[in-house]
PDB file of C-alpha atoms (C1' of nucleotides) in Angstrom:
ATOM      1  CA  MET A   8       0.175   0.020   0.008  1.00  0.00           C
ATOM      2  CA  GLY A   9       3.108   2.288   0.045  1.00  0.00           C
ATOM      3  CA  ILE A  10       2.056   3.578   3.595  1.00  0.00           C
ATOM      4  CA  THR A  11       4.281   2.621   6.616  1.00  0.00           C
ATOM      5  CA  LYS A  12       2.585   1.119   9.695  1.00  0.00           C
ATOM      6  CA  SER A  13       4.848   3.298  11.845  1.00  0.00           C
ATOM      7  CA  GLU A  14       1.901   3.306  14.658  1.00  0.00           C
ATOM      8  CA  HIS A  15       3.170  -0.255  15.452  1.00  0.00           C
ATOM      9  CA  PHE A  16       6.974   0.378  15.537  1.00  0.00           C
ATOM     10  CA  THR A  17       8.657   1.971  18.958  1.00  0.00           C
ATOM     11  CA  ASP A  18       9.589   5.982  18.625  1.00  0.00           C
ATOM     12  CA  GLU A  19      13.231   4.498  18.293  1.00  0.00           C
ATOM     13  CA  GLN A  20      13.059   2.507  15.222  1.00  0.00           C
ATOM     14  CA  ASN A  21      10.767   5.372  13.469  1.00  0.00           C
ATOM     15  CA  GLU A  22      13.311   7.662  14.606  1.00  0.00           C
ATOM     16  CA  LEU A  23      16.337   5.295  13.101  1.00  0.00           C
ATOM     17  CA  ALA A  24      14.231   4.563   9.540  1.00  0.00           C
ATOM     18  CA  THR A  25      13.359   8.314   9.380  1.00  0.00           C
ATOM     19  CA  LEU A  26      17.001   9.235   9.463  1.00  0.00           C
ATOM     20  CA  ALA A  27      18.087   6.088   7.199  1.00  0.00           C
ATOM     21  CA  LYS A  28      15.670   7.140   5.071  1.00  0.00           C
ATOM     22  CA  ALA A  29      16.977  10.556   4.492  1.00  0.00           C
ATOM     23  CA  LEU A  30      20.363   8.880   3.767  1.00  0.00           C
ATOM     24  CA  GLY A  31      18.653   6.506   1.168  1.00  0.00           C
ATOM     25  CA  HIS A  32      19.323   8.531  -2.100  1.00  0.00           C
ATOM     26  CA  PRO A  33      22.553   9.084  -3.737  1.00  0.00           C
ATOM     27  CA  ALA A  34      22.221  12.672  -4.034  1.00  0.00           C
ATOM     28  CA  ARG A  35      21.333  13.200  -0.270  1.00  0.00           C
ATOM     29  CA  ILE A  36      24.675  11.189   0.159  1.00  0.00           C
ATOM     30  CA  ALA A  37      26.546  13.110  -2.064  1.00  0.00           C
ATOM     31  CA  ILE A  38      25.045  16.752  -0.393  1.00  0.00           C
ATOM     32  CA  VAL A  39      26.346  15.466   3.226  1.00  0.00           C
ATOM     33  CA  GLN A  40      29.902  14.473   1.814  1.00  0.00           C
ATOM     34  CA  HIS A  41      29.922  17.808   0.262  1.00  0.00           C
ATOM     35  CA  LEU A  42      29.158  19.669   3.498  1.00  0.00           C
ATOM     36  CA  LEU A  43      32.161  17.328   5.196  1.00  0.00           C
ATOM     37  CA  LYS A  44      34.881  18.349   2.437  1.00  0.00           C
ATOM     38  CA  VAL A  45      33.833  22.219   2.531  1.00  0.00           C
ATOM     39  CA  ASN A  46      32.927  22.302   6.133  1.00  0.00           C
ATOM     40  CA  SER A  47      31.206  25.468   6.407  1.00  0.00           C
ATOM     41  CA  CYS A  48      27.890  25.617   4.368  1.00  0.00           C
ATOM     42  CA  ILE A  49      26.881  27.026   0.560  1.00  0.00           C
ATOM     43  CA  CYS A  50      23.820  26.081  -1.730  1.00  0.00           C
ATOM     44  CA  GLY A  51      23.983  27.450  -5.104  1.00  0.00           C
ATOM     45  CA  ASP A  52      27.284  25.402  -4.961  1.00  0.00           C
ATOM     46  CA  ILE A  53      25.522  22.258  -4.071  1.00  0.00           C
ATOM     47  CA  VAL A  54      23.375  23.096  -6.916  1.00  0.00           C
ATOM     48  CA  ASN A  55      26.245  23.063  -9.097  1.00  0.00           C
ATOM     49  CA  GLU A  56      27.787  19.633  -7.524  1.00  0.00           C
ATOM     50  CA  LEU A  57      25.062  17.915  -8.336  1.00  0.00           C
ATOM     51  CA  PRO A  58      23.714  16.286 -11.580  1.00  0.00           C
ATOM     52  CA  LEU A  59      20.173  17.442 -10.777  1.00  0.00           C
ATOM     53  CA  ALA A  60      17.908  20.147 -11.563  1.00  0.00           C
ATOM     54  CA  GLN A  61      17.668  23.288  -8.618  1.00  0.00           C
ATOM     55  CA  PRO A  62      14.050  22.267  -7.469  1.00  0.00           C
ATOM     56  CA  THR A  63      15.326  18.856  -7.278  1.00  0.00           C
ATOM     57  CA  VAL A  64      18.277  19.752  -5.164  1.00  0.00           C
ATOM     58  CA  SER A  65      15.924  22.313  -3.061  1.00  0.00           C
ATOM     59  CA  GLN A  66      13.667  19.087  -2.395  1.00  0.00           C
ATOM     60  CA  HIS A  67      16.428  16.738  -1.056  1.00  0.00           C
ATOM     61  CA  LEU A  68      18.147  19.489   0.975  1.00  0.00           C
ATOM     62  CA  LYS A  69      14.349  20.077   2.406  1.00  0.00           C
ATOM     63  CA  GLU A  70      14.366  16.339   3.171  1.00  0.00           C
ATOM     64  CA  LEU A  71      17.704  16.145   4.984  1.00  0.00           C
ATOM     65  CA  LYS A  72      16.828  19.263   7.107  1.00  0.00           C
ATOM     66  CA  ASN A  73      13.276  17.470   7.989  1.00  0.00           C
ATOM     67  CA  ALA A  74      15.385  14.653   9.157  1.00  0.00           C
ATOM     68  CA  GLY A  75      17.661  16.721  11.260  1.00  0.00           C
ATOM     69  CA  LEU A  76      20.842  15.764   9.001  1.00  0.00           C
ATOM     70  CA  ILE A  77      21.737  19.477   8.108  1.00  0.00           C
ATOM     71  CA  LYS A  78      21.034  23.328   8.695  1.00  0.00           C
ATOM     72  CA  GLY A  79      20.247  26.029   7.005  1.00  0.00           C
ATOM     73  CA  ASN A  80      20.909  29.931   7.992  1.00  0.00           C
ATOM     74  CA  ILE A  81      19.737  32.300   5.920  1.00  0.00           C
ATOM     75  CA  GLU A  82      22.533  34.919   4.215  1.00  0.00           C
ATOM     76  CA  GLY A  83      21.184  37.568   2.592  1.00  0.00           C
ATOM     77  CA  ASN A  84      19.236  35.856   0.040  1.00  0.00           C
ATOM     78  CA  ALA A  85      21.506  32.955  -0.088  1.00  0.00           C
ATOM     79  CA  ILE A  86      21.280  30.258   2.347  1.00  0.00           C
ATOM     80  CA  CYS A  87      24.185  28.601   3.945  1.00  0.00           C
ATOM     81  CA  TYR A  88      24.013  24.671   4.871  1.00  0.00           C
ATOM     82  CA  CYS A  89      25.974  22.480   7.243  1.00  0.00           C
ATOM     83  CA  ILE A  90      26.117  19.648   9.197  1.00  0.00           C
ATOM     84  CA  ASN A  91      23.622  19.288  12.036  1.00  0.00           C
ATOM     85  CA  GLU A  92      25.011  17.166  14.607  1.00  0.00           C
ATOM     86  CA  GLU A  93      21.985  16.287  16.610  1.00  0.00           C
ATOM     87  CA  GLY A  94      20.794  14.029  14.011  1.00  0.00           C
ATOM     88  CA  PHE A  95      24.052  12.413  13.433  1.00  0.00           C
ATOM     89  CA  ASN A  96      24.322  11.662  17.193  1.00  0.00           C
ATOM     90  CA  SER A  97      20.882  10.125  17.107  1.00  0.00           C
ATOM     91  CA  ILE A  98      22.186   7.374  14.634  1.00  0.00           C
ATOM     92  CA  LYS A  99      25.401   7.040  15.915  1.00  0.00           C
ATOM     93  CA  SER A 100      24.552   4.512  18.862  1.00  0.00           C
ATOM     94  CA  PHE A 101      22.575   2.383  16.900  1.00  0.00           C
ATOM     95  CA  PHE A 102      25.806   1.856  14.692  1.00  0.00           C
ATOM     96  CA  ASP A 103      28.039   1.953  18.042  1.00  0.00           C
ATOM     97  CA  HIS A 104      25.938  -1.110  19.361  1.00  0.00           C
ATOM     98  CA  ILE A 105      26.349  -2.700  15.769  1.00  0.00           C
ATOM     99  CA  ASN A 106      30.032  -2.227  15.968  1.00  0.00           C
ATOM    100  CA  THR A 107      30.672  -3.340  19.328  1.00  0.00           C
ATOM    101  CA  TYR A 108      28.152  -6.655  18.497  1.00  0.00           C
ATOM    102  CA  LEU A 109      30.563  -7.216  15.331  1.00  0.00           C
ATOM    103  CA  GLU A 110      33.731  -6.916  17.507  1.00  0.00           C
ATOM    104  CA  ASN A 111      32.591  -9.568  19.375  1.00  0.00           C
ATOM    105  CA  LYS A 112      32.489 -11.934  16.495  1.00  0.00           C
ATOM    106  CA  LYS A 113      28.966 -13.710  17.615  1.00  0.00           C
ATOM    107  CA  ASN A 114      27.244 -13.508  14.527  1.00  0.00           C
ATOM    108  CA  GLN A 115      27.127 -16.506  13.046  1.00  0.00           C
ATOM    109  CA  CYS A 116      23.877 -18.327  11.883  1.00  0.00           C
ATOM    110  CA  CYS A 117      22.319 -21.362  13.298  1.00  0.00           C
TER     111      CYS A 117
ATOM    112  CA  MET B  21       9.797  10.474 -11.622  1.00  0.00           C
ATOM    113  CA  GLY B  22      10.079   8.129  -8.918  1.00  0.00           C
ATOM    114  CA  ILE B  23      13.481   7.039 -10.589  1.00  0.00           C
ATOM    115  CA  THR B  24      16.650   7.982  -9.458  1.00  0.00           C
ATOM    116  CA  LYS B  25      19.765   8.819 -11.191  1.00  0.00           C
ATOM    117  CA  SER B  26      22.109   6.436  -9.648  1.00  0.00           C
ATOM    118  CA  GLU B  27      24.545   6.998 -13.083  1.00  0.00           C
ATOM    119  CA  HIS B  28      25.391  10.057 -12.138  1.00  0.00           C
ATOM    120  CA  PHE B  29      26.635   9.122  -8.957  1.00  0.00           C
ATOM    121  CA  THR B  30      29.840   7.480  -7.489  1.00  0.00           C
ATOM    122  CA  ASP B  31      29.940   3.781  -7.028  1.00  0.00           C
ATOM    123  CA  GLU B  32      30.188   4.578  -3.319  1.00  0.00           C
ATOM    124  CA  GLN B  33      27.560   7.248  -2.922  1.00  0.00           C
ATOM    125  CA  ASN B  34      24.893   4.387  -4.645  1.00  0.00           C
ATOM    126  CA  GLU B  35      26.144   1.929  -2.113  1.00  0.00           C
ATOM    127  CA  LEU B  36      25.810   3.965   0.610  1.00  0.00           C
ATOM    128  CA  ALA B  37      22.230   5.286  -0.456  1.00  0.00           C
ATOM    129  CA  THR B  38      21.304   1.630  -1.010  1.00  0.00           C
ATOM    130  CA  LEU B  39      22.300  -0.003   2.503  1.00  0.00           C
ATOM    131  CA  ALA B  40      20.801   3.393   4.250  1.00  0.00           C
ATOM    132  CA  LYS B  41      17.717   2.817   2.262  1.00  0.00           C
ATOM    133  CA  ALA B  42      17.750  -0.518   2.987  1.00  0.00           C
ATOM    134  CA  LEU B  43      17.425   0.549   6.831  1.00  0.00           C
ATOM    135  CA  GLY B  44      14.877   3.435   6.172  1.00  0.00           C
ATOM    136  CA  HIS B  45      11.853   1.300   7.387  1.00  0.00           C
ATOM    137  CA  PRO B  46      10.792   0.668  11.033  1.00  0.00           C
ATOM    138  CA  ALA B  47      10.141  -2.926   9.919  1.00  0.00           C
ATOM    139  CA  ARG B  48      13.865  -3.482   8.939  1.00  0.00           C
ATOM    140  CA  ILE B  49      15.203  -1.757  12.052  1.00  0.00           C
ATOM    141  CA  ALA B  50      13.531  -3.987  14.099  1.00  0.00           C
ATOM    142  CA  ILE B  51      14.484  -6.778  12.471  1.00  0.00           C
ATOM    143  CA  VAL B  52      17.923  -5.765  12.770  1.00  0.00           C
ATOM    144  CA  GLN B  53      17.578  -4.904  16.361  1.00  0.00           C
ATOM    145  CA  HIS B  54      16.112  -8.541  16.839  1.00  0.00           C
ATOM    146  CA  LEU B  55      18.935  -9.899  15.344  1.00  0.00           C
ATOM    147  CA  LEU B  56      21.468  -8.096  17.648  1.00  0.00           C
ATOM    148  CA  LYS B  57      19.415  -9.247  20.571  1.00  0.00           C
ATOM    149  CA  VAL B  58      18.832 -12.780  20.010  1.00  0.00           C
ATOM    150  CA  ASN B  59      22.304 -13.466  18.080  1.00  0.00           C
ATOM    151  CA  SER B  60      21.728 -16.492  16.212  1.00  0.00           C
ATOM    152  CA  CYS B  61      18.915 -16.641  14.037  1.00  0.00           C
ATOM    153  CA  ILE B  62      15.305 -17.293  13.504  1.00  0.00           C
ATOM    154  CA  CYS B  63      12.508 -16.345  11.158  1.00  0.00           C
ATOM    155  CA  GLY B  64       9.373 -17.201  11.862  1.00  0.00           C
ATOM    156  CA  ASP B  65      10.175 -15.827  15.180  1.00  0.00           C
ATOM    157  CA  ILE B  66      10.857 -12.549  13.581  1.00  0.00           C
ATOM    158  CA  VAL B  67       6.996 -12.797  11.786  1.00  0.00           C
ATOM    159  CA  ASN B  68       5.915 -13.263  15.447  1.00  0.00           C
ATOM    160  CA  GLU B  69       8.029 -10.194  16.344  1.00  0.00           C
ATOM    161  CA  LEU B  70       6.635  -8.055  13.918  1.00  0.00           C
ATOM    162  CA  PRO B  71       3.233  -6.459  13.224  1.00  0.00           C
ATOM    163  CA  LEU B  72       3.205  -7.516  10.073  1.00  0.00           C
ATOM    164  CA  ALA B  73       1.972 -10.232   7.543  1.00  0.00           C
ATOM    165  CA  GLN B  74       4.213 -12.902   6.945  1.00  0.00           C
ATOM    166  CA  PRO B  75       4.751 -12.128   3.336  1.00  0.00           C
ATOM    167  CA  THR B  76       5.544  -8.510   4.196  1.00  0.00           C
ATOM    168  CA  VAL B  77       7.816  -9.321   6.776  1.00  0.00           C
ATOM    169  CA  SER B  78       9.419 -12.172   3.736  1.00  0.00           C
ATOM    170  CA  GLN B  79       9.378  -8.958   1.404  1.00  0.00           C
ATOM    171  CA  HIS B  80      11.304  -6.765   4.381  1.00  0.00           C
ATOM    172  CA  LEU B  81      13.778 -10.014   4.721  1.00  0.00           C
ATOM    173  CA  LYS B  82      14.342 -10.019   1.182  1.00  0.00           C
ATOM    174  CA  GLU B  83      15.451  -6.193   0.926  1.00  0.00           C
ATOM    175  CA  LEU B  84      17.978  -6.452   3.887  1.00  0.00           C
ATOM    176  CA  LYS B  85      19.494  -9.621   2.044  1.00  0.00           C
ATOM    177  CA  ASN B  86      19.966  -8.130  -1.112  1.00  0.00           C
ATOM    178  CA  ALA B  87      21.549  -5.085   0.416  1.00  0.00           C
ATOM    179  CA  GLY B  88      24.107  -7.422   2.367  1.00  0.00           C
ATOM    180  CA  LEU B  89      22.925  -6.492   5.648  1.00  0.00           C
ATOM    181  CA  ILE B  90      21.810  -9.781   6.802  1.00  0.00           C
ATOM    182  CA  LYS B  91      22.360 -13.574   5.651  1.00  0.00           C
ATOM    183  CA  GLY B  92      19.857 -16.550   5.560  1.00  0.00           C
ATOM    184  CA  ASN B  93      21.044 -20.065   6.171  1.00  0.00           C
ATOM    185  CA  ILE B  94      18.451 -22.724   5.552  1.00  0.00           C
ATOM    186  CA  GLU B  95      17.834 -25.230   8.378  1.00  0.00           C
ATOM    187  CA  GLY B  96      15.905 -28.278   7.028  1.00  0.00           C
ATOM    188  CA  ASN B  97      12.341 -26.319   5.870  1.00  0.00           C
ATOM    189  CA  ALA B  98      13.116 -23.219   8.002  1.00  0.00           C
ATOM    190  CA  ILE B  99      15.340 -20.618   7.152  1.00  0.00           C
ATOM    191  CA  CYS B 100      17.652 -18.669   9.830  1.00  0.00           C
ATOM    192  CA  TYR B 101      18.572 -15.244   9.605  1.00  0.00           C
ATOM    193  CA  CYS B 102      21.374 -13.229  11.006  1.00  0.00           C
ATOM    194  CA  ILE B 103      23.667  -9.819  10.830  1.00  0.00           C
ATOM    195  CA  ASN B 104      25.670  -9.618   7.731  1.00  0.00           C
ATOM    196  CA  GLU B 105      29.042  -8.337   9.027  1.00  0.00           C
ATOM    197  CA  GLU B 106      30.240  -7.102   5.181  1.00  0.00           C
ATOM    198  CA  GLY B 107      27.125  -4.525   5.040  1.00  0.00           C
ATOM    199  CA  PHE B 108      27.639  -3.096   8.006  1.00  0.00           C
ATOM    200  CA  ASN B 109      31.463  -2.626   7.404  1.00  0.00           C
ATOM    201  CA  SER B 110      30.550  -0.590   4.298  1.00  0.00           C
ATOM    202  CA  ILE B 111      28.419   1.823   6.334  1.00  0.00           C
ATOM    203  CA  LYS B 112      31.128   1.864   9.147  1.00  0.00           C
ATOM    204  CA  SER B 113      33.795   4.399   7.351  1.00  0.00           C
ATOM    205  CA  PHE B 114      30.920   6.481   6.427  1.00  0.00           C
ATOM    206  CA  PHE B 115      30.001   7.338  10.267  1.00  0.00           C
ATOM    207  CA  ASP B 116      33.772   7.339  11.263  1.00  0.00           C
ATOM    208  CA  HIS B 117      34.715  10.053   9.050  1.00  0.00           C
ATOM    209  CA  ILE B 118      31.485  11.549  10.131  1.00  0.00           C
ATOM    210  CA  ASN B 119      32.106  11.071  14.184  1.00  0.00           C
ATOM    211  CA  THR B 120      35.797  12.211  13.665  1.00  0.00           C
ATOM    212  CA  TYR B 121      34.216  15.506  11.734  1.00  0.00           C
ATOM    213  CA  LEU B 122      31.766  16.028  14.766  1.00  0.00           C
ATOM    214  CA  GLU B 123      34.530  15.603  17.176  1.00  0.00           C
ATOM    215  CA  ASN B 124      36.528  18.492  15.375  1.00  0.00           C
ATOM    216  CA  LYS B 125      33.531  20.914  16.206  1.00  0.00           C
ATOM    217  CA  LYS B 126      33.765  22.234  12.767  1.00  0.00           C
ATOM    218  CA  ASN B 127      30.552  22.064  11.831  1.00  0.00           C
ATOM    219  CA  GLN B 128      29.343  25.757  11.887  1.00  0.00           C
ATOM    220  CA  CYS B 129      27.306  27.573   9.286  1.00  0.00           C
ATOM    221  CA  CYS B 130      28.669  30.562   7.716  1.00  0.00           C
TER     222      CYS B 130
ATOM    223  C1'  DA C  29       1.922 -40.251  -0.477  1.00  0.00           C
ATOM    224  C1'  DA C  30      -0.462 -37.323   2.384  1.00  0.00           C
ATOM    225  C1'  DT C  31      -0.607 -33.825   5.580  1.00  0.00           C
ATOM    226  C1'  DT C  32       1.865 -30.430   7.932  1.00  0.00           C
ATOM    227  C1'  DA C  33       5.020 -26.522   8.944  1.00  0.00           C
ATOM    228  C1'  DA C  34       7.901 -22.790   7.146  1.00  0.00           C
ATOM    229  C1'  DT C  35       8.937 -19.948   3.769  1.00  0.00           C
ATOM    230  C1'  DA C  36       8.953 -17.520  -1.080  1.00  0.00           C
ATOM    231  C1'  DT C  37       6.466 -15.038  -4.988  1.00  0.00           C
ATOM    232  C1'  DC C  38       2.565 -12.973  -7.476  1.00  0.00           C
ATOM    233  C1'  DG C  39      -0.485 -10.218  -8.255  1.00  0.00           C
ATOM    234  C1'  DT C  40      -2.535  -6.095  -6.896  1.00  0.00           C
ATOM    235  C1'  DA C  41      -4.086  -1.857  -4.695  1.00  0.00           C
ATOM    236  C1'  DA C  42      -2.852   2.300  -1.972  1.00  0.00           C
ATOM    237  C1'  DT C  43       0.482   5.472  -1.167  1.00  0.00           C
ATOM    238  C1'  DA C  44       5.145   7.371  -1.560  1.00  0.00           C
ATOM    239  C1'  DT C  45       9.278   8.917  -3.865  1.00  0.00           C
ATOM    240  C1'  DT C  46      11.850  11.402  -7.620  1.00  0.00           C
ATOM    241  C1'  DG C  47      12.273  14.841 -11.110  1.00  0.00           C
ATOM    242  C1'  DC C  48      11.562  18.900 -13.243  1.00  0.00           C
ATOM    243  C1'  DA C  49       9.224  23.205 -15.764  1.00  0.00           C
ATOM    244  C1'  DA C  50       6.588  26.721 -14.147  1.00  0.00           C
ATOM    245  C1'  DT C  51       6.462  30.015 -11.291  1.00  0.00           C
ATOM    246  C1'  DA C  52       6.561  31.960  -6.529  1.00  0.00           C
ATOM    247  C1'  DT C  53       9.404  34.478  -2.852  1.00  0.00           C
ATOM    248  C1'  DA C  54      12.891  37.094  -1.040  1.00  0.00           C
ATOM    249  C1'  DG C  55      16.942  39.821  -0.576  1.00  0.00           C
ATOM    250  C1'  DA C  56      20.113  42.609  -2.858  1.00  0.00           C
ATOM    251  C1'  DT C  57      21.617  45.754  -6.474  1.00  0.00           C
ATOM    252  C1'  DA C  58      21.088  49.183 -10.020  1.00  0.00           C
TER     253       DA C  58
ATOM    254  C1'  DT D  20      11.087  50.805  -8.151  1.00  0.00           C
ATOM    255  C1'  DA D  21      12.355  47.898 -11.359  1.00  0.00           C
ATOM    256  C1'  DT D  22      15.549  43.889 -11.922  1.00  0.00           C
ATOM    257  C1'  DC D  23      18.643  40.544 -10.861  1.00  0.00           C
ATOM    258  C1'  DT D  24      20.040  36.596  -7.971  1.00  0.00           C
ATOM    259  C1'  DA D  25      18.845  32.758  -4.940  1.00  0.00           C
ATOM    260  C1'  DT D  26      16.191  29.535  -2.909  1.00  0.00           C
ATOM    261  C1'  DA D  27      11.400  27.229  -2.524  1.00  0.00           C
ATOM    262  C1'  DT D  28       6.831  26.150  -3.948  1.00  0.00           C
ATOM    263  C1'  DT D  29       3.500  23.775  -6.810  1.00  0.00           C
ATOM    264  C1'  DG D  30       1.682  20.840  -9.823  1.00  0.00           C
ATOM    265  C1'  DC D  31       2.397  16.625 -12.527  1.00  0.00           C
ATOM    266  C1'  DA D  32       3.996  12.323 -14.911  1.00  0.00           C
ATOM    267  C1'  DA D  33       6.902   8.551 -14.022  1.00  0.00           C
ATOM    268  C1'  DT D  34       8.153   5.310 -11.065  1.00  0.00           C
ATOM    269  C1'  DA D  35       9.075   2.938  -6.885  1.00  0.00           C
ATOM    270  C1'  DT D  36       7.147   1.461  -2.099  1.00  0.00           C
ATOM    271  C1'  DT D  37       4.348  -0.873   1.308  1.00  0.00           C
ATOM    272  C1'  DA D  38       1.131  -4.436   2.448  1.00  0.00           C
ATOM    273  C1'  DC D  39      -1.305  -8.486   2.129  1.00  0.00           C
ATOM    274  C1'  DG D  40      -4.101 -12.341   0.120  1.00  0.00           C
ATOM    275  C1'  DA D  41      -3.538 -15.979  -2.610  1.00  0.00           C
ATOM    276  C1'  DT D  42      -0.709 -19.077  -4.078  1.00  0.00           C
ATOM    277  C1'  DA D  43       3.701 -22.162  -4.579  1.00  0.00           C
ATOM    278  C1'  DT D  44       7.464 -24.290  -3.176  1.00  0.00           C
ATOM    279  C1'  DT D  45      10.551 -27.096   0.146  1.00  0.00           C
ATOM    280  C1'  DA D  46      11.450 -29.564   3.571  1.00  0.00           C
ATOM    281  C1'  DA D  47       9.528 -32.928   7.602  1.00  0.00           C
ATOM    282  C1'  DT D  48       6.486 -35.674   9.324  1.00  0.00           C
ATOM    283  C1'  DT D  49       2.876 -38.857   9.863  1.00  0.00           C
TER     284       DT D  49
END
DNA sequence: AATTAATATCGTAATATTGCAATATAGATA
DNA sequence: TATCTATATTGCAATATTACGATATTAATT
């Protein structure tokens, strides 16, 4: 049905899924990678970096912002984007958990 | 158009996006969390754990398997699933990069 | 061989996502 | 104020995802 039964899952599960989903498109990975590289923000530059039209990029930026993975500051008539620490911190403990698990090499099928 | 322009992005960007996308649904987060908890695998148990019908769970398991995040072993007429280290290792360096970046607190907008 | 049990696949309806042209908005500048 | 520049929003077509009933498959059990 294309409609996710969010109400049947925990808040944590829904939040992690929302964050992962926001990263689930190569354009949005590219945006995050670019922000990690140039550190301080840009926006028209992101449009120039990506092989997509300006409205499409704007939409991807909106999704990353809504998920809490990037922030945008108004700078005159331009908007400056950068990484939002909060969103990535929410993911961190999940992956820390997985890494600890994998380091202990318990992951064998039956 | 609902069709992603994968060919315009790098292999790394597409791979990370595929992995993130596979985790971009609460049911699939729940499956991974369950496998982390019970360690060795199960399958009918996963169906019982989730508030979804058996074909739906089967579909989610398939997506996680295709992404390389879980593995399945045939055990008689049952199938035993567990975490697949490889998939999660691919994500690790991306998040390590982000964590290093955030620890250096360079993330300020213009 | 027939039945049971566990899982996958098919088919389909409902909804979501992707992409962009056209247009709107808002600030800067002439 | 008119215009330019940067970004967002709207509207829509194409495609993808989600969910599940019905059915198929495969192996164990009787």
